[in-house]
DNA sequence: ATCATCTTGACAATGATTCTCATTAAGATC
DNA sequence: GATCTTAATGAGAATCATTGTCAAGATGAT
């Protein structure tokens, strides 16, 4: 009901291609840097515009990191959410009929209409989870100042 | 388990008080403006620091608007989510054991540990939902330029 | 080839959030 | 109350992601 027509351009193709290859969430700035490093110079403004357009047309997911930066990622299709490793960045797409129906129920119970939601789960993936007491992952600081700071 | 000690100061009290009275989500900038308008001058940096501290210590919820701006709100207690009206800003705190257990399940199924999640529902509250065909809520533009720009 | 438009890109402009660091004020001590 | 230690404050500079500007370039249709 929207998906405005977009002219195929070299820069649009470059962005899509890179996004396809990477597979993980990337910020517009990241994308821009990689493209130029890769010789595929694309204006920063264009990267932003392209990414937003793709997100609008679907085909790309956008979410915000804890510090508010927007990051994009190619996505399969349909509505889903993510499980993101805060250590290595690995991402898993997950679906949950239970959650979807819950949000619908909650919304209508409270008289809200035309709703949409955001849901992301952040944690440590299997590889990044410290299994043995000698492999801390994210932020470790075992042997250090015993006094209170 | 953390809640570092904070010295009670006039500015901290002012921020807390205003936050208590308002009840809805407000950005640090907002808070700062209101405080100064209210005569209660408080440095912008201090507003930011105070808000973040309060969010860390719990007692204040922080979430990001669709454009990435951080907004804060006094919160009752415990873990919960929000139903936010995108038109008038009204907010409803909601809890959902179903969702909580779902995220736990999904997390463990995928080997993720030490997780936390964000979940917000945006929509139009009852008052802002256009019931009759003459009361558009959010963005209305019925009688206007018929040409495409 | 030609025209009307959509895109692009270099760079300025915004705007939120963070940093710096000298000054102020709690809290504890004497 | 005077004094000392140190967290808290604030004015303004510094960051930095994102958006705006607008002339120049590319695309699809004629
Ligand atoms: Zn990981
Ligand atoms: Zn969902
Ligand atoms: Zn409303
Ligand atoms: Zn929850």
Tab-separated table of N, CA and C and ligand atoms in Angstrom, chain A residues 102 119, chain B residues 79-81 94-97 99-101 103 116-119, ligand 4:
chain	number	residue	atom	x	y	z
A	102	UNK	N	-0.433	-11.508	22.666
A	102	UNK	CA	-0.443	-10.795	23.942
A	102	UNK	C	-0.533	-9.296	23.702
A	119	UNK	N	10.338	-5.113	20.126
A	119	UNK	CA	10.738	-6.088	21.144
A	119	UNK	C	12.069	-6.679	20.738
B	79	UNK	N	9.458	-5.011	37.041
B	79	UNK	CA	9.595	-5.041	35.595
B	79	UNK	C	8.241	-4.945	34.900
B	80	UNK	N	8.173	-4.075	33.900
B	80	UNK	CA	6.925	-3.948	33.158
B	80	UNK	C	7.204	-3.269	31.830
B	81	UNK	N	6.178	-3.116	31.043
B	81	UNK	CA	6.356	-2.498	29.729
B	81	UNK	C	5.348	-1.378	29.570
B	94	UNK	N	2.067	-1.878	31.613
B	94	UNK	CA	1.447	-3.198	31.524
B	94	UNK	C	2.447	-4.276	31.893
B	95	UNK	N	1.897	-5.374	32.410
B	95	UNK	CA	2.753	-6.485	32.787
B	95	UNK	C	2.275	-7.691	32.012
B	96	UNK	N	3.164	-8.587	31.733
B	96	UNK	CA	2.753	-9.768	30.990
B	96	UNK	C	3.605	-10.984	31.276
B	97	UNK	N	3.159	-11.791	32.229
B	97	UNK	CA	3.896	-13.004	32.591
B	97	UNK	C	4.165	-13.837	31.342
B	99	UNK	N	4.680	-12.904	28.282
B	99	UNK	CA	5.808	-12.388	27.513
B	99	UNK	C	7.120	-12.683	28.215
B	100	UNK	N	7.112	-12.492	29.519
B	100	UNK	CA	8.334	-12.727	30.276
B	100	UNK	C	8.798	-14.172	30.124
B	101	UNK	N	7.871	-15.091	30.252
B	101	UNK	CA	8.262	-16.491	30.142
B	101	UNK	C	8.641	-16.822	28.700
B	103	UNK	N	10.146	-14.812	26.530
B	103	UNK	CA	11.515	-14.358	26.280
B	103	UNK	C	12.505	-15.287	26.973
B	116	UNK	N	18.112	-9.586	28.854
B	116	UNK	CA	17.154	-8.563	29.289
B	116	UNK	C	16.482	-8.169	27.984
B	117	UNK	N	15.336	-7.544	28.073
B	117	UNK	CA	14.663	-7.183	26.840
B	117	UNK	C	13.964	-5.842	26.904
B	118	UNK	N	13.605	-5.363	25.743
B	118	UNK	CA	12.897	-4.091	25.658
B	118	UNK	C	11.643	-4.411	24.865
B	119	UNK	N	10.539	-3.856	25.275
B	119	UNK	CA	9.270	-4.095	24.596
B	119	UNK	C	8.351	-2.921	24.851
E	4	LIG	ZN1	9.380	-7.831	30.076
